Short mmCIF file of C-alpha atoms in Angstrom, two decimals:
data_model
loop_
_atom_site.label_atom_id
_atom_site.label_comp_id
_atom_site.label_asym_id
_atom_site.label_seq_id
_atom_site.Cartn_x
_atom_site.Cartn_y
_atom_site.Cartn_z
CA UNK A 183 -33.08 4.40 -9.02
CA UNK A 184 -31.16 1.94 -6.85
CA UNK A 185 -27.89 1.94 -4.95
CA UNK A 186 -25.22 -0.74 -4.58
CA UNK A 187 -22.61 -1.45 -1.92
CA UNK A 188 -19.95 -4.15 -1.63
CA UNK A 189 -17.59 -4.40 1.33
CA UNK A 190 -14.89 -7.07 1.61
CA UNK A 191 -14.01 -7.32 5.31
CA UNK A 192 -10.69 -9.01 6.12
CA UNK A 193 -7.69 -9.09 8.38
CA UNK A 194 -5.36 -6.07 8.02
CA UNK A 195 -4.46 -5.20 4.42
CA UNK A 196 -0.84 -3.97 4.05
CA UNK A 197 -0.84 -0.18 3.78
CA UNK A 198 1.00 -0.09 0.45
CA UNK A 199 -1.55 -2.36 -1.22
CA UNK A 200 -4.67 -0.50 -0.15
CA UNK A 201 -4.92 2.35 -2.67
CA UNK A 202 -4.17 0.19 -5.77
CA UNK A 203 -6.70 -2.42 -4.59
CA UNK A 204 -9.41 0.21 -4.11
CA UNK A 205 -8.75 1.64 -7.57
CA UNK A 206 -8.84 -1.85 -9.11
CA UNK A 207 -12.11 -2.75 -7.39
CA UNK A 208 -13.73 0.49 -8.53
CA UNK A 209 -12.49 -0.09 -12.07
CA UNK A 210 -13.86 -3.65 -12.22
CA UNK A 211 -17.29 -2.71 -10.90
CA UNK A 212 -17.44 0.26 -13.26
CA UNK A 213 -16.52 -1.98 -16.19
CA UNK A 214 -19.19 -4.50 -15.19
CA UNK A 215 -21.96 -1.91 -15.35
CA UNK A 216 -20.50 -0.31 -18.49
CA UNK A 217 -20.55 -3.67 -20.28
CA UNK A 218 -24.35 -3.53 -20.04
CA UNK A 219 -24.51 0.12 -21.08
CA UNK A 220 -25.26 1.29 -17.53
CA UNK A 221 -23.58 4.42 -16.19
CA UNK A 222 -23.20 4.16 -12.42
CA UNK A 223 -23.54 7.46 -10.58
CA UNK A 224 -21.23 8.38 -7.71
CA UNK A 225 -19.14 5.25 -8.21
CA UNK A 226 -16.55 5.37 -5.47
CA UNK A 227 -14.26 3.08 -3.53
CA UNK A 228 -13.11 3.25 0.09
CA UNK A 229 -10.31 1.40 1.81
CA UNK A 230 -9.21 0.98 5.41
CA UNK A 231 -6.93 -1.58 7.06
CA UNK A 232 -9.74 -4.13 7.44
CA UNK A 233 -12.09 -3.31 4.61
CA UNK A 234 -12.20 -2.74 0.87
CA UNK A 235 -15.43 -1.14 -0.33
CA UNK A 236 -17.10 0.09 -3.50
CA UNK A 237 -20.49 1.73 -3.87
CA UNK A 238 -22.60 3.34 -6.55
CA UNK A 239 -25.99 4.98 -7.00
CA UNK A 240 -28.42 5.88 -9.76
CA UNK A 241 -28.68 2.31 -10.98
CA UNK A 242 -31.68 0.73 -12.71
CA UNK A 243 -33.25 -2.35 -11.16
CA UNK A 244 -33.19 -4.11 -14.53
CA UNK A 245 -30.35 -4.28 -17.03
CA UNK A 246 -31.22 -3.22 -20.58
CA UNK A 247 -31.70 -5.82 -23.29
CA UNK A 248 -28.44 -6.53 -25.05
CA UNK A 249 -28.03 -6.95 -28.78
CA UNK A 250 -24.54 -7.15 -30.15
CA UNK A 251 -22.24 -8.86 -32.62
CA UNK A 252 -18.91 -10.28 -31.58
CA UNK A 253 -16.44 -10.93 -34.36
CA UNK A 254 -14.48 -14.14 -33.98
CA UNK A 255 -11.56 -15.76 -35.83
CA UNK A 256 -11.46 -16.56 -39.52
CA UNK A 257 -13.19 -19.72 -40.63
CA UNK A 258 -9.84 -21.16 -41.71
CA UNK A 259 -8.05 -20.10 -38.52
CA UNK A 260 -6.13 -22.70 -36.47
CA UNK A 261 -8.32 -24.95 -34.34
CA UNK A 262 -6.78 -23.55 -31.15
CA UNK A 263 -7.95 -20.02 -32.04
CA UNK A 264 -11.50 -21.17 -32.78
CA UNK A 265 -11.59 -23.29 -29.62
CA UNK A 266 -10.40 -20.33 -27.57
CA UNK A 267 -13.18 -18.12 -28.96
CA UNK A 268 -15.79 -20.77 -28.18
CA UNK A 269 -14.43 -21.25 -24.67
CA UNK A 270 -14.41 -17.50 -23.98
CA UNK A 271 -18.10 -17.33 -24.90
CA UNK A 272 -19.20 -20.55 -23.16
CA UNK A 273 -19.98 -22.35 -26.42
CA UNK A 274 -19.45 -26.02 -27.24
CA UNK A 275 -19.39 -25.79 -31.04
CA UNK A 276 -19.54 -23.37 -33.97
CA UNK A 277 -23.20 -24.23 -34.58
CA UNK A 278 -24.28 -21.13 -32.66
CA UNK A 279 -22.05 -18.91 -34.84
CA UNK A 280 -22.81 -17.39 -38.21
CA UNK A 281 -20.30 -16.74 -40.99
CA UNK A 282 -19.82 -13.33 -42.51
CA UNK A 283 -17.76 -12.47 -45.57
CA UNK A 284 -15.23 -9.67 -45.30
CA UNK A 285 -12.62 -8.39 -47.74
CA UNK A 286 -10.04 -10.30 -45.73
CA UNK A 287 -12.00 -13.54 -45.76
CA UNK A 288 -14.86 -15.32 -44.00
CA UNK A 289 -15.15 -14.82 -40.23
CA UNK A 290 -17.20 -16.43 -37.49
CA UNK A 291 -19.60 -14.01 -35.80
CA UNK A 292 -21.50 -14.47 -32.54
CA UNK A 293 -24.87 -12.71 -32.44
CA UNK A 294 -25.86 -11.73 -28.92
CA UNK A 295 -29.55 -11.18 -28.17
CA UNK A 296 -30.06 -11.27 -24.42
CA UNK A 297 -32.98 -10.21 -22.33
CA UNK A 298 -31.89 -7.83 -19.58
CA UNK A 299 -31.50 -9.51 -16.19
CA UNK A 300 -32.33 -7.94 -12.84
CA UNK A 301 -29.20 -6.12 -11.72
CA UNK A 302 -29.06 -8.08 -8.45
CA UNK A 303 -29.11 -11.36 -10.37
CA UNK A 304 -26.32 -10.20 -12.70
CA UNK A 305 -24.23 -9.06 -9.73
CA UNK A 306 -24.74 -12.39 -7.97
CA UNK A 307 -23.36 -14.16 -11.04
CA UNK A 308 -20.44 -11.76 -11.53
CA UNK A 309 -19.12 -11.03 -8.04
CA UNK A 310 -17.97 -14.50 -6.93
CA UNK A 311 -15.70 -14.81 -9.97
CA UNK A 312 -14.43 -11.24 -9.57
CA UNK A 313 -13.62 -11.73 -5.88
CA UNK A 314 -11.98 -15.12 -6.42
CA UNK A 315 -9.83 -13.73 -9.23
CA UNK A 316 -8.97 -10.41 -7.60
CA UNK A 317 -5.30 -9.65 -8.11
CA UNK A 318 -2.95 -8.84 -5.22
CA UNK A 319 0.86 -8.39 -5.33
CA UNK A 320 1.00 -11.07 -2.64
CA UNK A 321 -1.80 -13.34 -1.49
CA UNK A 322 -2.38 -16.25 0.86
CA UNK A 323 -4.67 -19.19 1.59
CA UNK A 324 -5.91 -20.11 5.04
CA UNK A 325 -7.82 -22.92 6.67
CA UNK A 326 -9.20 -25.57 4.35
CA UNK A 327 -10.42 -23.13 1.68
CA UNK A 328 -9.05 -22.50 -1.80
CA UNK A 329 -9.60 -18.74 -2.00
CA UNK A 330 -6.43 -16.67 -2.30
CA UNK A 331 -6.65 -13.20 -0.77
CA UNK A 332 -4.20 -10.69 0.63
CA UNK A 333 -5.26 -11.62 4.17
CA UNK A 334 -8.00 -13.93 5.48
CA UNK A 335 -11.39 -12.72 4.24
CA UNK A 336 -13.93 -12.66 7.09
CA UNK A 337 -17.19 -11.24 5.69
CA UNK A 338 -18.76 -9.99 2.47
CA UNK A 339 -21.37 -7.25 2.76
CA UNK A 340 -23.27 -6.86 -0.50
CA UNK A 341 -26.60 -5.10 -0.98
CA UNK A 342 -28.50 -3.72 -3.95
CA UNK A 343 -31.51 -1.47 -3.47
CA UNK A 344 -31.58 -2.31 0.23
CA UNK A 345 -31.63 -6.07 -0.28
CA UNK A 346 -28.82 -8.61 0.11
CA UNK A 347 -27.31 -9.83 -3.16
CA UNK A 348 -27.08 -13.58 -2.51
CA UNK A 349 -23.89 -15.42 -3.46
CA UNK A 350 -21.10 -17.43 -1.89
CA UNK A 351 -17.30 -17.30 -2.13
CA UNK A 352 -15.32 -20.20 -0.68
CA UNK A 353 -17.86 -20.78 2.07
CA UNK A 354 -18.45 -17.09 2.84
CA UNK A 355 -22.08 -16.12 2.24
CA UNK A 356 -22.88 -12.52 1.35
CA UNK A 357 -24.78 -10.58 3.99
CA UNK A 358 -25.70 -7.09 5.22
CA UNK A 359 -23.29 -7.16 8.15
CA UNK A 360 -19.96 -5.50 8.80
CA UNK A 361 -18.05 -4.66 11.98
CA UNK A 362 -16.85 -1.52 13.69
CA UNK A 363 -13.48 -0.82 15.24
CA UNK A 364 -11.83 -4.06 16.37
CA UNK A 365 -11.29 -2.85 19.95
CA UNK A 366 -13.61 0.08 20.57
CA UNK A 367 -16.76 -1.21 18.78
CA UNK A 368 -16.32 -4.81 17.59
CA UNK A 369 -20.05 -5.58 17.46
CA UNK A 370 -21.77 -6.51 14.20
CA UNK A 371 -23.29 -3.61 12.29
CA UNK A 372 -26.10 -3.86 9.72
CA UNK A 373 -25.83 -1.68 6.60
CA UNK A 374 -28.10 -2.02 3.58
CA UNK A 375 -27.68 1.30 1.75
CA UNK A 376 -24.57 2.98 0.40
CA UNK A 377 -25.60 6.36 1.82
CA UNK A 378 -25.49 4.97 5.36
CA UNK A 379 -22.06 3.34 5.15
CA UNK A 380 -19.53 6.07 5.98
CA UNK A 381 -21.60 7.64 8.77
CA UNK A 382 -22.51 4.33 10.39
CA UNK A 383 -18.88 3.24 10.53
CA UNK A 384 -17.74 6.59 11.90
CA UNK A 385 -20.12 6.11 14.82
CA UNK A 386 -18.29 2.82 15.42
CA UNK A 387 -14.83 4.50 15.37
CA UNK A 388 -13.92 3.61 11.78
CA UNK A 389 -13.01 6.27 9.22
CA UNK A 390 -13.60 4.48 5.92
CA UNK A 391 -12.19 7.30 3.75
CA UNK A 392 -8.39 7.09 3.52
CA UNK A 393 -8.14 10.79 2.62
CA UNK A 394 -10.01 11.73 5.78
CA UNK A 395 -7.65 9.57 7.84
CA UNK A 396 -4.62 11.18 6.18
CA UNK A 397 -5.93 14.66 6.93
CA UNK A 398 -6.66 13.63 10.51
CA UNK A 399 -3.14 12.20 10.96
CA UNK A 400 -1.51 15.33 9.53
CA UNK A 401 -3.62 17.84 11.44
CA UNK A 402 -3.72 16.09 14.81
CA UNK A 403 -0.02 15.22 14.79
CA UNK A 404 0.88 18.81 13.80
CA UNK A 405 -1.28 20.15 16.63
CA UNK A 406 0.30 17.77 19.14
CA UNK A 407 3.77 18.88 18.01
CA UNK A 408 2.75 22.53 18.32
CA UNK A 409 1.45 21.91 21.84
CA UNK A 410 4.94 20.60 22.71
CA UNK A 411 6.54 23.78 21.30
CA UNK A 412 7.82 21.97 18.20
CA UNK A 413 6.98 21.46 14.54
CA UNK A 414 6.33 18.19 12.75
CA UNK A 415 9.02 17.05 10.30
CA UNK A 416 7.23 17.08 6.94
CA UNK A 417 6.76 13.53 5.69
CA UNK A 418 3.76 13.03 3.34
CA UNK A 419 4.71 9.43 2.59
CA UNK A 420 4.66 8.54 6.29
CA UNK A 421 1.29 10.27 6.67
CA UNK A 422 -0.12 8.06 3.90
CA UNK A 423 1.42 4.93 5.37
CA UNK A 424 0.24 5.49 8.93
CA UNK A 425 -3.24 6.33 7.67
CA UNK A 426 -3.22 2.86 6.12
CA UNK A 427 -2.34 1.24 9.44
CA UNK A 428 -5.16 2.62 11.58
CA UNK A 429 -8.92 3.06 11.30
CA UNK A 430 -9.20 5.68 14.05
CA UNK A 431 -5.97 7.76 14.23
CA UNK A 432 -4.93 8.90 17.70
CA UNK A 433 -1.53 10.70 17.87
CA UNK A 434 0.55 10.20 21.02
CA UNK A 435 3.68 12.08 22.07
CA UNK A 436 6.66 10.10 23.34
CA UNK A 437 10.11 11.16 24.54
CA UNK A 438 13.56 10.24 23.22
CA UNK A 439 16.21 9.66 25.89
CA UNK A 440 18.70 12.53 25.98
CA UNK A 441 21.64 10.13 25.67
CA UNK A 442 20.76 9.53 22.01
CA UNK A 443 20.43 13.15 20.92
CA UNK A 444 24.10 13.51 19.88
CA UNK A 445 23.66 10.77 17.27
CA UNK A 446 23.19 12.30 13.76
CA UNK A 447 19.58 13.29 13.23
CA UNK A 448 19.40 11.29 9.99
CA UNK A 449 20.01 8.15 12.03
CA UNK A 450 17.35 9.04 14.59
CA UNK A 451 14.80 9.90 11.90
CA UNK A 452 15.58 6.77 9.89
CA UNK A 453 15.21 4.49 12.92
CA UNK A 454 11.93 6.14 13.94
CA UNK A 455 10.45 6.35 10.47
CA UNK A 456 11.57 3.11 8.83
CA UNK A 457 11.30 0.70 11.73
CA UNK A 458 8.65 2.21 14.00
CA UNK A 459 6.56 4.54 11.77
CA UNK A 460 7.13 7.44 14.18
CA UNK A 461 7.06 11.11 13.23
CA UNK A 462 10.07 13.23 14.15
CA UNK A 463 9.77 16.75 15.57
CA UNK A 464 11.94 19.86 15.30
CA UNK A 465 12.61 22.56 17.87
CA UNK A 466 12.39 26.28 17.21
CA UNK A 467 16.12 26.41 16.36
CA UNK A 468 15.52 23.71 13.67
CA UNK A 469 17.38 21.08 15.66
CA UNK A 470 15.76 17.70 16.16
CA UNK A 471 13.54 17.67 19.25
CA UNK A 472 13.81 14.86 21.85
CA UNK A 473 10.26 13.74 21.05
CA UNK A 474 8.41 11.51 18.61
CA UNK A 475 4.78 11.03 17.67
CA UNK A 476 3.26 7.60 17.16
CA UNK A 477 -0.20 7.09 15.66
CA UNK A 478 -2.28 4.75 17.79
CA UNK A 479 -5.38 2.94 16.51
CA UNK A 480 -7.49 3.52 19.60
CA UNK A 481 -8.36 5.75 22.51
CA UNK A 482 -7.59 4.34 25.94
CA UNK A 483 -8.70 5.14 29.48
CA UNK A 484 -5.15 6.15 30.45
CA UNK A 485 -4.87 8.60 27.52
CA UNK A 486 -2.33 6.34 25.84
CA UNK A 487 0.14 6.25 28.75
CA UNK A 488 0.78 2.51 28.48
CA UNK A 489 1.11 2.71 24.68
CA UNK A 490 3.59 5.58 24.96
CA UNK A 491 5.66 3.73 27.57
CA UNK A 492 5.80 0.63 25.40
CA UNK A 493 6.84 2.58 22.33
CA UNK A 494 9.51 4.47 24.27
CA UNK A 495 10.92 1.16 25.45
CA UNK A 496 11.04 -0.27 21.92
CA UNK A 497 12.58 2.92 20.53
CA UNK A 498 15.23 2.91 23.25
CA UNK A 499 16.37 -0.54 22.10
CA UNK A 500 16.38 0.51 18.44
CA UNK A 501 18.35 3.67 19.13
CA UNK A 502 20.83 1.73 21.25
CA UNK A 503 21.68 -0.25 18.12
CA UNK A 504 22.12 2.96 16.15
CA UNK A 505 24.26 4.44 18.92
CA UNK A 506 26.45 1.33 18.95
CA UNK A 507 27.11 1.50 15.21
CA UNK A 508 27.78 5.25 15.42
CA UNK A 509 30.39 4.76 18.14
CA UNK A 510 32.01 1.75 16.48
CA UNK A 511 32.20 3.23 13.00
CA UNK A 512 34.09 6.31 14.20
CA UNK A 513 36.94 4.14 15.45
CA UNK A 514 38.01 3.67 11.83
CA UNK A 515 38.49 6.39 9.21
CA UNK A 516 36.89 6.24 5.77
CA UNK A 517 40.33 5.82 4.19
CA UNK A 518 40.92 2.74 6.31
CA UNK A 519 37.73 1.20 4.95
CA UNK A 520 38.77 1.41 1.30
CA UNK A 521 40.33 -2.09 1.09
CA UNK A 522 37.01 -3.61 2.16
CA UNK A 523 35.42 -2.23 -1.00
CA UNK A 524 37.45 -4.79 -2.97
CA UNK A 525 35.13 -7.46 -1.57
CA UNK A 526 32.00 -5.88 -3.07
CA UNK A 527 31.29 -6.57 -6.74
CA UNK A 528 29.92 -3.56 -8.58
CA UNK A 529 29.20 -5.39 -11.83
CA UNK A 530 30.60 -8.65 -13.16
CA UNK A 531 32.39 -7.04 -16.12
CA UNK A 532 33.21 -3.76 -14.41
CA UNK A 533 34.92 -5.06 -11.30
CA UNK A 534 34.53 -4.09 -7.68
CA UNK A 535 33.15 -1.01 -5.97
CA UNK A 536 36.76 -0.05 -5.17
CA UNK A 537 37.61 -0.09 -8.88
CA UNK A 538 34.54 2.03 -9.55
CA UNK A 539 35.77 4.60 -7.03
CA UNK A 540 39.17 4.63 -8.70
CA UNK A 541 37.51 5.40 -12.04
CA UNK A 542 35.65 8.26 -10.35
CA UNK A 543 38.99 9.61 -9.12
CA UNK A 544 40.30 9.66 -12.70
CA UNK A 545 37.14 11.36 -13.95
CA UNK A 546 37.19 13.99 -11.20
CA UNK A 547 40.77 14.90 -12.05
CA UNK A 548 39.79 15.45 -15.69
CA UNK A 549 36.66 17.46 -14.85
CA UNK A 550 38.04 19.63 -12.05
CA UNK A 551 39.74 22.23 -14.27
CA UNK A 552 36.84 22.80 -16.72
CA UNK A 553 34.50 23.19 -13.73
CA UNK A 554 36.89 25.44 -11.80
CA UNK A 555 36.92 22.96 -8.92
CA UNK A 556 39.76 22.10 -6.58
CA UNK A 557 41.36 19.04 -8.20
CA UNK A 558 42.81 17.63 -4.99
CA UNK A 559 39.55 17.93 -3.03
CA UNK A 560 37.60 16.48 -5.96
CA UNK A 561 39.87 13.44 -6.12
CA UNK A 562 39.71 12.95 -2.36
CA UNK A 563 35.91 13.07 -2.42
CA UNK A 564 35.75 10.62 -5.33
CA UNK A 565 38.16 8.26 -3.59
CA UNK A 566 36.11 8.17 -0.37
CA UNK A 567 32.56 8.51 -1.72
CA UNK A 568 31.77 4.76 -1.50
CA UNK A 569 33.65 4.00 1.72
CA UNK A 570 30.64 4.28 4.04
CA UNK A 571 29.07 1.29 2.27
CA UNK A 572 31.18 -0.98 4.46
CA UNK A 573 30.35 0.82 7.71
CA UNK A 574 28.20 -0.89 10.35
CA UNK A 575 25.63 1.89 10.22
CA UNK A 576 24.98 1.63 6.48
CA UNK A 577 24.98 -2.16 6.65
CA UNK A 578 22.17 -1.96 9.23
CA UNK A 579 20.41 1.07 7.68
CA UNK A 580 21.06 1.02 3.89
CA UNK A 581 18.97 4.14 3.35
CA UNK A 582 21.76 6.14 5.08
CA UNK A 583 24.45 5.39 2.49
CA UNK A 584 26.17 8.58 1.39
CA UNK A 585 24.78 10.50 4.34
CA UNK A 586 26.99 8.75 6.88
CA UNK A 587 30.09 9.34 4.77
CA UNK A 588 29.59 13.07 5.34
CA UNK A 589 29.80 12.53 9.11
CA UNK A 590 32.62 10.02 9.07
CA UNK A 591 34.90 12.18 6.92
CA UNK A 592 34.86 14.98 9.50
#
């Protein structure tokens, strides 16, 4: 039995698009083999920032002969329907079709009697079209080519049973070559068998398995936090995202300037997480620690000192913005911000956000008694609940809406 491997090597794929793309590639390759009645063993996809890969084993060298009947449109169907059926099956006329009578009328039928091709030959015919038509949420063209891909495609590794599957996509010729880590091992690397792929790349500082990278990010960052006497703020989504940004995760500990530590922790975490992809840490007393962890994509001779210094400098500028908005916003009470809500439309037929808040005040007054709540406090909360929408902080960091109102009402 034979094995198959296809790697599409490109510039960095956005982290959020990696998992869906890997699943789609695996699905399409699985469907290709299934259409010939072949069950691929160990069919699996891998994805890393610069590569999208699928591999399978237990494959025959020759596809089985194919005999089938494909039912087409009725004989008296519109010409467009008949033409579409012919086009879908690469036919020029109905001469190659037979007619079969059914209770609902006479239908065209295509009889398929194909001799099984070598699998490599079938793949060479299928893959260029699949790659060219691969669907991305956003794609681009580059150079003088016509191929649309998420990022510029640089190489196509494709081998079956240890031999290159020959085809071409927009000037890129399939080969048995990939590349290791962009900085630590950028040399070309020859791979011809699926079983060699993951191990060979790991020796070149590339972890092809996204789940392995996620586990490495979580474990190494947690250990680094523990070494600093802290605990990592739990953030599975950030673990997944950072694992999609690096091929060889290296956690580095940076320091937050003490002058920013009296800013609400939600602001600090939001700035670090949303803008910089940093992990926050907590101290033993559960307060936010004056540290952050960034996930680097490489080991350096200075143990990451230059990377840490650069990230601390960038974070200092980001937090200065947050500090500015925090100081400015507290010069005005939430009640003083209410008139500004008149300038924000909630919905064309329902008025402004201010009018929405007024309706909430009326509702809270009616619901307070049945819920045994303080009517005056309920109405005050309803009246002010949207006021932080017009604060500088929420304008700059929309994910903090509602949270900042809690601080500004104090």
